[in-house]
């Protein structure tokens, strides 16, 4: 809140908007910036994350997607 000069209500609303459009995942106290998909004109709906992912989980998902494409 201090870095962004926002009150709690404004921060909560901004966070919810970023989650809704798929730019971040959040589980207190962690934020995860999600990748931008430039391959399509339509924004894709991202799955809701119920927990932060470890780096190992991210690499595992990335290699699974690559092997299926």
PDB file of C-alpha atoms in Angstrom:
ATOM      1  CA  UNK A   1       0.000   0.000   0.000  1.00  0.00           C
ATOM      2  CA  UNK A   2       2.822   2.388   0.856  1.00  0.00           C
ATOM      3  CA  UNK A   3       4.735   1.770  -2.382  1.00  0.00           C
ATOM      4  CA  UNK A   4       1.633   2.286  -4.483  1.00  0.00           C
ATOM      5  CA  UNK A   5       0.223   5.113  -2.344  1.00  0.00           C
ATOM      6  CA  UNK A   6      -3.088   3.252  -2.056  1.00  0.00           C
ATOM      7  CA  UNK A   7      -5.486   2.700   0.775  1.00  0.00           C
ATOM      8  CA  UNK A   8      -6.557  -0.859   1.610  1.00  0.00           C
ATOM      9  CA  UNK A   9      -9.843  -0.686  -0.309  1.00  0.00           C
ATOM     10  CA  UNK A  10      -8.130   0.579  -3.480  1.00  0.00           C
ATOM     11  CA  UNK A  11      -5.414  -2.076  -3.240  1.00  0.00           C
ATOM     12  CA  UNK A  12      -7.981  -4.850  -2.757  1.00  0.00           C
ATOM     13  CA  UNK A  13      -9.980  -3.671  -5.791  1.00  0.00           C
ATOM     14  CA  UNK A  14      -6.849  -3.365  -7.961  1.00  0.00           C
ATOM     15  CA  UNK A  15      -5.678  -6.837  -6.919  1.00  0.00           C
ATOM     16  CA  UNK A  16      -9.083  -8.364  -7.698  1.00  0.00           C
ATOM     17  CA  UNK A  17      -9.075  -6.723 -11.147  1.00  0.00           C
ATOM     18  CA  UNK A  18      -5.578  -8.033 -11.939  1.00  0.00           C
ATOM     19  CA  UNK A  19      -6.577 -11.529 -10.816  1.00  0.00           C
ATOM     20  CA  UNK A  20      -9.810 -11.368 -12.834  1.00  0.00           C
ATOM     21  CA  UNK A  21      -8.028 -10.468 -16.076  1.00  0.00           C
ATOM     22  CA  UNK A  22      -5.343 -13.099 -15.483  1.00  0.00           C
ATOM     23  CA  UNK A  23      -2.282 -10.932 -14.915  1.00  0.00           C
ATOM     24  CA  UNK A  24      -1.484 -12.070 -11.372  1.00  0.00           C
ATOM     25  CA  UNK A  25      -2.128 -14.886  -8.949  1.00  0.00           C
ATOM     26  CA  UNK A  26      -2.232 -14.033  -5.264  1.00  0.00           C
ATOM     27  CA  UNK A  27      -2.245 -15.911  -2.004  1.00  0.00           C
ATOM     28  CA  UNK A  28      -1.350 -13.820   1.010  1.00  0.00           C
ATOM     29  CA  UNK A  29       1.461 -12.774   1.257  1.00  0.00           C
ATOM     30  CA  UNK A  30       2.659 -13.870  -2.219  1.00  0.00           C
ATOM     31  CA  UNK A  31       1.976 -12.397  -5.635  1.00  0.00           C
ATOM     32  CA  UNK A  32       2.828 -14.210  -8.858  1.00  0.00           C
ATOM     33  CA  UNK A  33       3.011 -12.262 -12.097  1.00  0.00           C
ATOM     34  CA  UNK A  34       1.575 -14.466 -14.836  1.00  0.00           C
ATOM     35  CA  UNK A  35       2.917 -14.587 -18.371  1.00  0.00           C
ATOM     36  CA  UNK A  36       1.353 -12.538 -21.121  1.00  0.00           C
ATOM     37  CA  UNK A  37       0.057 -14.486 -24.096  1.00  0.00           C
ATOM     38  CA  UNK A  38       0.887 -12.547 -27.257  1.00  0.00           C
ATOM     39  CA  UNK A  39      -0.023 -15.440 -29.572  1.00  0.00           C
ATOM     40  CA  UNK A  40      -3.729 -14.590 -29.803  1.00  0.00           C
ATOM     41  CA  UNK A  41      -5.850 -11.490 -30.086  1.00  0.00           C
ATOM     42  CA  UNK A  42      -8.370 -12.740 -27.523  1.00  0.00           C
ATOM     43  CA  UNK A  43      -7.331 -12.719 -23.861  1.00  0.00           C
ATOM     44  CA  UNK A  44      -7.404 -16.234 -22.489  1.00  0.00           C
ATOM     45  CA  UNK A  45      -9.211 -17.128 -19.288  1.00  0.00           C
ATOM     46  CA  UNK A  46      -6.630 -18.481 -16.876  1.00  0.00           C
ATOM     47  CA  UNK A  47      -7.379 -21.143 -14.297  1.00  0.00           C
ATOM     48  CA  UNK A  48      -7.809 -19.936 -10.739  1.00  0.00           C
ATOM     49  CA  UNK A  49      -4.838 -20.885  -8.588  1.00  0.00           C
ATOM     50  CA  UNK A  50      -5.601 -22.065  -5.089  1.00  0.00           C
ATOM     51  CA  UNK A  51      -1.942 -21.966  -4.005  1.00  0.00           C
ATOM     52  CA  UNK A  52       1.376 -20.524  -5.156  1.00  0.00           C
ATOM     53  CA  UNK A  53       3.413 -22.827  -7.386  1.00  0.00           C
ATOM     54  CA  UNK A  54       6.975 -23.787  -6.691  1.00  0.00           C
ATOM     55  CA  UNK A  55       9.540 -23.203  -9.412  1.00  0.00           C
ATOM     56  CA  UNK A  56       9.707 -26.972  -9.874  1.00  0.00           C
ATOM     57  CA  UNK A  57       5.931 -27.114 -10.467  1.00  0.00           C
ATOM     58  CA  UNK A  58       6.167 -24.310 -13.018  1.00  0.00           C
ATOM     59  CA  UNK A  59       8.968 -26.055 -14.936  1.00  0.00           C
ATOM     60  CA  UNK A  60       7.059 -29.354 -14.810  1.00  0.00           C
ATOM     61  CA  UNK A  61       3.949 -27.720 -16.266  1.00  0.00           C
ATOM     62  CA  UNK A  62       5.983 -25.919 -18.919  1.00  0.00           C
ATOM     63  CA  UNK A  63       7.689 -29.130 -20.072  1.00  0.00           C
ATOM     64  CA  UNK A  64       4.357 -31.013 -20.098  1.00  0.00           C
ATOM     65  CA  UNK A  65       2.783 -28.314 -22.288  1.00  0.00           C
ATOM     66  CA  UNK A  66       5.795 -28.287 -24.623  1.00  0.00           C
ATOM     67  CA  UNK A  67       5.724 -32.068 -25.080  1.00  0.00           C
ATOM     68  CA  UNK A  68       1.986 -31.993 -25.932  1.00  0.00           C
ATOM     69  CA  UNK A  69       2.232 -29.134 -28.474  1.00  0.00           C
TER      70      UNK A  69
END
